[in-house]
mmCIF file of C-alpha atoms in Angstrom:
data_model
loop_
_atom_site.group_PDB
_atom_site.id
_atom_site.type_symbol
_atom_site.label_atom_id
_atom_site.label_comp_id
_atom_site.label_asym_id
_atom_site.label_seq_id
_atom_site.Cartn_x
_atom_site.Cartn_y
_atom_site.Cartn_z
ATOM 1 C CA UNK D 52 -41.643 76.938 41.837
ATOM 2 C CA UNK D 53 -40.268 74.477 39.295
ATOM 3 C CA UNK D 54 -37.674 72.259 40.944
ATOM 4 C CA UNK D 55 -34.780 70.851 38.959
ATOM 5 C CA UNK D 56 -33.459 68.696 41.795
ATOM 6 C CA UNK D 57 -35.186 65.463 40.786
ATOM 7 C CA UNK D 58 -34.123 65.370 37.143
ATOM 8 C CA UNK D 59 -32.358 62.335 35.661
ATOM 9 C CA UNK D 60 -29.597 64.674 34.528
ATOM 10 C CA UNK D 61 -28.595 65.420 38.113
ATOM 11 C CA UNK D 62 -28.780 61.721 38.995
ATOM 12 C CA UNK D 63 -26.112 61.073 36.334
ATOM 13 C CA UNK D 64 -23.944 64.039 37.343
ATOM 14 C CA UNK D 65 -23.929 62.916 40.990
ATOM 15 C CA UNK D 66 -22.028 59.802 39.897
ATOM 16 C CA UNK D 67 -19.245 61.845 38.253
ATOM 17 C CA UNK D 68 -15.798 62.179 39.773
ATOM 18 C CA UNK D 69 -14.178 65.628 39.777
ATOM 19 C CA UNK D 70 -12.073 64.557 36.793
ATOM 20 C CA UNK D 71 -15.171 63.381 34.920
ATOM 21 C CA UNK D 72 -16.910 66.695 35.584
ATOM 22 C CA UNK D 73 -13.921 68.454 34.053
ATOM 23 C CA UNK D 74 -13.875 66.170 30.993
ATOM 24 C CA UNK D 75 -17.651 66.482 30.552
ATOM 25 C CA UNK D 76 -17.300 70.266 30.608
ATOM 26 C CA UNK D 77 -14.662 70.006 27.871
ATOM 27 C CA UNK D 78 -16.953 67.765 25.833
ATOM 28 C CA UNK D 79 -19.869 70.206 26.083
ATOM 29 C CA UNK D 80 -17.608 73.082 25.032
ATOM 30 C CA UNK D 81 -16.475 71.232 21.922
ATOM 31 C CA UNK D 82 -18.404 72.149 18.738
ATOM 32 C CA UNK D 83 -17.891 68.564 17.580
ATOM 33 C CA UNK D 84 -20.244 67.327 20.316
ATOM 34 C CA UNK D 85 -22.379 70.369 21.027
ATOM 35 C CA UNK D 86 -23.387 73.384 18.977
ATOM 36 C CA UNK D 87 -25.836 74.837 21.517
ATOM 37 C CA UNK D 88 -24.333 77.665 23.587
ATOM 38 C CA UNK D 89 -27.240 77.545 26.120
ATOM 39 C CA UNK D 90 -26.175 73.985 27.065
ATOM 40 C CA UNK D 91 -22.705 75.259 28.013
ATOM 41 C CA UNK D 92 -24.343 77.935 30.145
ATOM 42 C CA UNK D 93 -26.706 75.374 31.699
ATOM 43 C CA UNK D 94 -23.783 73.187 32.744
ATOM 44 C CA UNK D 95 -21.912 76.227 34.090
ATOM 45 C CA UNK D 96 -24.959 77.096 36.190
ATOM 46 C CA UNK D 97 -25.423 73.668 37.757
ATOM 47 C CA UNK D 98 -21.797 72.464 38.147
ATOM 48 C CA UNK D 99 -21.374 75.007 40.959
ATOM 49 C CA UNK D 100 -23.442 72.690 43.143
ATOM 50 C CA UNK D 101 -21.354 69.562 42.484
ATOM 51 C CA UNK D 102 -21.281 66.930 43.991
ATOM 52 C CA UNK D 103 -24.593 66.991 45.915
ATOM 53 C CA UNK D 104 -26.621 69.141 43.508
ATOM 54 C CA UNK D 105 -29.078 70.044 46.256
ATOM 55 C CA UNK D 106 -29.482 73.805 46.541
ATOM 56 C CA UNK D 107 -32.087 76.521 46.095
ATOM 57 C CA UNK D 108 -29.952 77.804 43.248
ATOM 58 C CA UNK D 109 -31.010 74.764 41.228
ATOM 59 C CA UNK D 110 -34.605 75.916 40.924
ATOM 60 C CA UNK D 111 -35.485 75.979 37.253
ATOM 61 C CA UNK D 112 -36.412 79.681 37.143
ATOM 62 C CA UNK D 113 -33.077 80.667 38.715
ATOM 63 C CA UNK D 114 -31.053 78.445 36.395
ATOM 64 C CA UNK D 115 -33.053 79.635 33.362
ATOM 65 C CA UNK D 116 -32.451 83.311 34.191
ATOM 66 C CA UNK D 117 -28.720 82.560 34.353
ATOM 67 C CA UNK D 118 -28.828 81.007 30.888
ATOM 68 C CA UNK D 119 -31.199 83.478 29.214
ATOM 69 C CA UNK D 120 -31.294 86.542 31.514
ATOM 70 C CA UNK D 121 -33.450 88.688 29.213
ATOM 71 C CA UNK D 122 -36.133 86.082 28.600
ATOM 72 C CA UNK D 123 -39.145 85.071 30.647
ATOM 73 C CA UNK D 124 -39.031 81.540 32.073
ATOM 74 C CA UNK D 125 -40.318 79.005 29.556
ATOM 75 C CA UNK D 126 -41.091 75.489 30.806
ATOM 76 C CA UNK D 127 -40.818 73.840 27.364
ATOM 77 C CA UNK D 128 -37.528 75.523 26.537
ATOM 78 C CA UNK D 129 -36.032 74.603 29.924
ATOM 79 C CA UNK D 130 -37.242 71.021 29.637
ATOM 80 C CA UNK D 131 -35.569 70.669 26.219
ATOM 81 C CA UNK D 132 -32.271 72.095 27.485
ATOM 82 C CA UNK D 133 -32.199 69.683 30.427
ATOM 83 C CA UNK D 134 -33.070 66.779 28.119
ATOM 84 C CA UNK D 135 -30.346 67.686 25.596
ATOM 85 C CA UNK D 136 -27.723 67.999 28.343
ATOM 86 C CA UNK D 137 -28.872 64.677 29.777
ATOM 87 C CA UNK D 138 -28.347 63.027 26.381
ATOM 88 C CA UNK D 139 -24.815 64.456 26.233
ATOM 89 C CA UNK D 140 -24.171 63.118 29.748
ATOM 90 C CA UNK D 141 -25.399 59.686 28.641
ATOM 91 C CA UNK D 142 -23.090 59.807 25.619
ATOM 92 C CA UNK D 143 -20.216 60.851 27.851
ATOM 93 C CA UNK D 144 -20.574 57.955 30.306
ATOM 94 C CA UNK D 145 -21.035 55.529 27.390
ATOM 95 C CA UNK D 146 -17.835 56.781 25.739
ATOM 96 C CA UNK D 147 -15.982 56.586 29.053
ATOM 97 C CA UNK D 148 -17.013 52.943 29.437
ATOM 98 C CA UNK D 149 -16.088 52.074 25.849
ATOM 99 C CA UNK D 150 -12.626 53.602 26.323
ATOM 100 C CA UNK D 151 -11.976 51.085 29.117
ATOM 101 C CA UNK D 152 -12.569 48.162 26.755
ATOM 102 C CA UNK D 153 -9.449 48.055 24.592
ATOM 103 C CA UNK D 154 -10.618 44.926 22.779
ATOM 104 C CA UNK D 155 -13.928 46.456 21.659
ATOM 105 C CA UNK D 156 -12.164 49.651 20.599
ATOM 106 C CA UNK D 157 -9.712 47.719 18.444
ATOM 107 C CA UNK D 158 -12.494 45.537 17.058
ATOM 108 C CA UNK D 159 -14.478 48.624 16.069
ATOM 109 C CA UNK D 160 -11.397 50.092 14.391
ATOM 110 C CA UNK D 161 -10.844 46.872 12.406
ATOM 111 C CA UNK D 162 -14.509 46.780 11.332
ATOM 112 C CA UNK D 163 -14.199 50.379 10.158
ATOM 113 C CA UNK D 164 -10.969 49.633 8.270
ATOM 114 C CA UNK D 165 -12.670 46.659 6.596
ATOM 115 C CA UNK D 166 -15.658 48.740 5.540
ATOM 116 C CA UNK D 167 -13.236 51.268 4.005
ATOM 117 C CA UNK D 168 -11.350 48.427 2.274
ATOM 118 C CA UNK D 169 -8.073 49.295 4.012
ATOM 119 C CA UNK D 170 -7.063 45.649 4.097
ATOM 120 C CA UNK D 171 -3.342 46.057 4.819
ATOM 121 C CA UNK D 172 -3.966 48.308 7.801
ATOM 122 C CA UNK D 173 -6.742 45.978 8.879
ATOM 123 C CA UNK D 174 -4.372 42.996 8.831
ATOM 124 C CA UNK D 175 -1.793 44.892 10.887
ATOM 125 C CA UNK D 176 -4.360 45.712 13.589
ATOM 126 C CA UNK D 177 -5.690 42.155 13.570
ATOM 127 C CA UNK D 178 -2.209 40.814 14.337
ATOM 128 C CA UNK D 179 -1.795 43.318 17.164
ATOM 129 C CA UNK D 180 -5.178 42.398 18.631
ATOM 130 C CA UNK D 181 -4.495 38.659 18.464
ATOM 131 C CA UNK D 182 -1.033 39.079 19.994
ATOM 132 C CA UNK D 183 -2.515 41.039 22.888
ATOM 133 C CA UNK D 184 -5.143 38.359 23.621
ATOM 134 C CA UNK D 185 -2.814 35.380 23.200
ATOM 135 C CA UNK D 186 -0.116 37.015 25.327
ATOM 136 C CA UNK D 187 -2.145 37.069 28.546
ATOM 137 C CA UNK D 188 -1.064 34.609 31.256
ATOM 138 C CA UNK D 189 -4.505 34.313 32.829
ATOM 139 C CA UNK D 190 -7.405 33.082 30.700
ATOM 140 C CA UNK D 191 -10.173 35.658 31.017
ATOM 141 C CA UNK D 192 -13.834 34.691 31.138
ATOM 142 C CA UNK D 193 -14.342 35.777 27.533
ATOM 143 C CA UNK D 194 -10.946 34.588 26.211
ATOM 144 C CA UNK D 195 -12.365 32.077 23.717
ATOM 145 C CA UNK D 196 -15.166 34.461 22.762
ATOM 146 C CA UNK D 197 -12.564 37.074 21.854
ATOM 147 C CA UNK D 198 -10.679 34.509 19.775
ATOM 148 C CA UNK D 199 -13.975 33.742 18.031
ATOM 149 C CA UNK D 200 -14.472 37.427 17.211
ATOM 150 C CA UNK D 201 -10.878 37.726 15.965
ATOM 151 C CA UNK D 202 -11.471 34.779 13.644
ATOM 152 C CA UNK D 203 -14.684 36.398 12.404
ATOM 153 C CA UNK D 204 -12.715 39.547 11.604
ATOM 154 C CA UNK D 205 -10.097 37.452 9.801
ATOM 155 C CA UNK D 206 -12.852 35.715 7.826
ATOM 156 C CA UNK D 207 -14.229 39.069 6.705
ATOM 157 C CA UNK D 208 -10.764 40.355 5.827
ATOM 158 C CA UNK D 209 -9.937 37.226 3.798
ATOM 159 C CA UNK D 210 -13.260 37.550 1.986
ATOM 160 C CA UNK D 211 -12.653 41.232 1.202
ATOM 161 C CA UNK D 212 -9.058 40.618 0.130
ATOM 162 C CA UNK D 213 -10.230 37.970 -2.336
ATOM 163 C CA UNK D 214 -12.819 40.460 -3.666
ATOM 164 C CA UNK D 215 -15.635 38.184 -2.581
ATOM 165 C CA UNK D 216 -14.307 35.102 -4.347
ATOM 166 C CA UNK D 217 -12.708 32.642 -1.904
ATOM 167 C CA UNK D 218 -12.279 30.156 -4.779
ATOM 168 C CA UNK D 219 -9.733 32.439 -6.411
ATOM 169 C CA UNK D 220 -7.098 29.889 -5.311
ATOM 170 C CA UNK D 221 -6.832 26.702 -3.243
ATOM 171 C CA UNK D 222 -4.722 28.574 -0.683
ATOM 172 C CA UNK D 223 -7.343 31.290 -0.129
ATOM 173 C CA UNK D 224 -10.202 28.786 0.027
ATOM 174 C CA UNK D 225 -8.317 26.582 2.499
ATOM 175 C CA UNK D 226 -7.394 29.577 4.682
ATOM 176 C CA UNK D 227 -10.981 30.841 4.636
ATOM 177 C CA UNK D 228 -12.469 27.470 5.635
ATOM 178 C CA UNK D 229 -9.870 26.943 8.383
ATOM 179 C CA UNK D 230 -10.822 30.309 9.849
ATOM 180 C CA UNK D 231 -14.512 29.372 9.748
ATOM 181 C CA UNK D 232 -13.907 26.063 11.539
ATOM 182 C CA UNK D 233 -11.666 27.733 14.126
ATOM 183 C CA UNK D 234 -14.271 30.401 14.736
ATOM 184 C CA UNK D 235 -16.890 27.749 15.547
ATOM 185 C CA UNK D 236 -14.390 25.832 17.690
ATOM 186 C CA UNK D 237 -13.583 28.922 19.789
ATOM 187 C CA UNK D 238 -17.266 29.683 20.281
ATOM 188 C CA UNK D 239 -17.847 26.119 21.461
ATOM 189 C CA UNK D 240 -14.926 26.373 23.905
ATOM 190 C CA UNK D 241 -16.297 29.646 25.264
ATOM 191 C CA UNK D 242 -19.642 27.995 25.951
ATOM 192 C CA UNK D 243 -18.071 24.919 27.589
ATOM 193 C CA UNK D 244 -15.752 26.975 29.817
ATOM 194 C CA UNK D 245 -18.553 29.312 30.837
ATOM 195 C CA UNK D 246 -20.834 26.370 31.682
ATOM 196 C CA UNK D 247 -18.116 24.549 33.658
ATOM 197 C CA UNK D 248 -17.341 27.655 35.691
ATOM 198 C CA UNK D 249 -21.025 28.187 36.377
ATOM 199 C CA UNK D 250 -21.538 24.592 37.544
ATOM 200 C CA UNK D 251 -18.458 24.782 39.771
ATOM 201 C CA UNK D 252 -19.675 28.071 41.230
ATOM 202 C CA UNK D 253 -23.163 26.852 42.151
ATOM 203 C CA UNK D 254 -21.859 23.573 43.604
ATOM 204 C CA UNK D 255 -19.022 25.052 45.675
ATOM 205 C CA UNK D 256 -21.307 27.819 46.964
ATOM 206 C CA UNK D 257 -24.162 25.368 47.581
ATOM 207 C CA UNK D 258 -26.798 27.512 45.895
ATOM 208 C CA UNK D 259 -28.622 24.795 43.922
ATOM 209 C CA UNK D 260 -32.286 24.632 45.087
ATOM 210 C CA UNK D 261 -32.662 21.035 43.859
ATOM 211 C CA UNK D 262 -29.291 19.411 44.545
ATOM 212 C CA UNK D 263 -30.062 16.071 42.885
ATOM 213 C CA UNK D 264 -31.297 17.732 39.697
ATOM 214 C CA UNK D 265 -28.314 20.109 39.687
ATOM 215 C CA UNK D 266 -25.829 17.254 40.001
ATOM 216 C CA UNK D 267 -27.632 15.315 37.268
ATOM 217 C CA UNK D 268 -27.441 18.373 34.980
ATOM 218 C CA UNK D 269 -23.678 18.612 35.610
ATOM 219 C CA UNK D 270 -23.154 14.931 34.858
ATOM 220 C CA UNK D 271 -25.259 15.154 31.693
ATOM 221 C CA UNK D 272 -23.276 18.176 30.540
ATOM 222 C CA UNK D 273 -19.960 16.355 30.996
ATOM 223 C CA UNK D 274 -21.201 13.253 29.165
ATOM 224 C CA UNK D 275 -22.208 15.233 26.063
ATOM 225 C CA UNK D 276 -18.624 16.127 25.178
ATOM 226 C CA UNK D 277 -15.563 14.076 24.253
ATOM 227 C CA UNK D 278 -12.176 14.291 25.985
ATOM 228 C CA UNK D 279 -10.768 16.235 23.034
ATOM 229 C CA UNK D 280 -13.263 19.025 23.762
ATOM 230 C CA UNK D 281 -11.405 19.669 27.029
ATOM 231 C CA UNK D 282 -7.862 19.580 25.627
ATOM 232 C CA UNK D 283 -7.129 23.215 26.520
ATOM 233 C CA UNK D 284 -5.566 23.589 29.969
ATOM 234 C CA UNK D 285 -8.244 25.952 31.255
ATOM 235 C CA UNK D 286 -11.066 23.644 30.125
ATOM 236 C CA UNK D 287 -9.354 20.547 31.477
ATOM 237 C CA UNK D 288 -8.760 22.206 34.829
ATOM 238 C CA UNK D 289 -12.395 23.308 35.186
ATOM 239 C CA UNK D 290 -13.622 19.871 34.086
ATOM 240 C CA UNK D 291 -11.572 18.064 36.703
ATOM 241 C CA UNK D 292 -12.535 20.603 39.349
ATOM 242 C CA UNK D 293 -16.158 19.804 38.551
ATOM 243 C CA UNK D 294 -15.445 16.075 38.694
ATOM 244 C CA UNK D 295 -13.911 16.586 42.147
ATOM 245 C CA UNK D 296 -16.941 18.593 43.259
ATOM 246 C CA UNK D 297 -19.181 15.774 42.038
ATOM 247 C CA UNK D 298 -17.106 13.178 43.877
ATOM 248 C CA UNK D 299 -15.900 11.554 40.643
ATOM 249 C CA UNK D 300 -12.234 12.073 41.523
ATOM 250 C CA UNK D 301 -10.401 12.816 44.776
ATOM 251 C CA UNK D 302 -8.700 16.081 45.653
ATOM 252 C CA UNK D 303 -5.294 14.385 45.375
ATOM 253 C CA UNK D 304 -6.062 13.316 41.794
ATOM 254 C CA UNK D 305 -7.279 16.845 40.943
ATOM 255 C CA UNK D 306 -4.102 18.445 42.321
ATOM 256 C CA UNK D 307 -1.991 16.370 39.921
ATOM 257 C CA UNK D 308 -3.464 18.208 36.908
#
């Protein structure tokens, strides 16, 4: 007999919560996502065995007869149905993950608005996105990276608004160049903060195989940059934490920052 138990489709479905199973069923039933009635029937046949999906009823011949009762079992046809449902399941979990990332959703919306030349609406959403990022009390790992992306979106919007001619006025040219410089600055800060946090992590957790080389790398990294590169509170804090870890300053000095 042809077992269905070991398919990748079932591996994905085993990770679904009851709520996700319900939402996935709604997605499959929507003509927008799926125009194949047999796929709806396939899901109806196998969802009975949620969450384990280990049952004799999942043998391919049995499932196939439930989908197409008047047809003889066809390996190729069944394989294609399972594959198509798997692809829908992959799309579903991808969409679910994307929905969790509000920043990426908003960024995608702004990119779409820009491509449709809806500049006013684009500007409105840009302001909302920037306000949301700047309003957070805790600096996230990708805080400066997000600011970089926001500046990139602003650069594109300024370019589109000027109809591709940033020299249309001194004001537009100045605004455009300021955005470009800020974009680079934010990207640099993201890299520095990420590196500082990494160095602090490996030193405090004592996971450097070659301690001397690791410490030398940290010291070299610090020496590359000027004090002004660490002017942001988060960067300055991580820098001084690293200095304390390297024995450059005492804990009392660090706690004063």
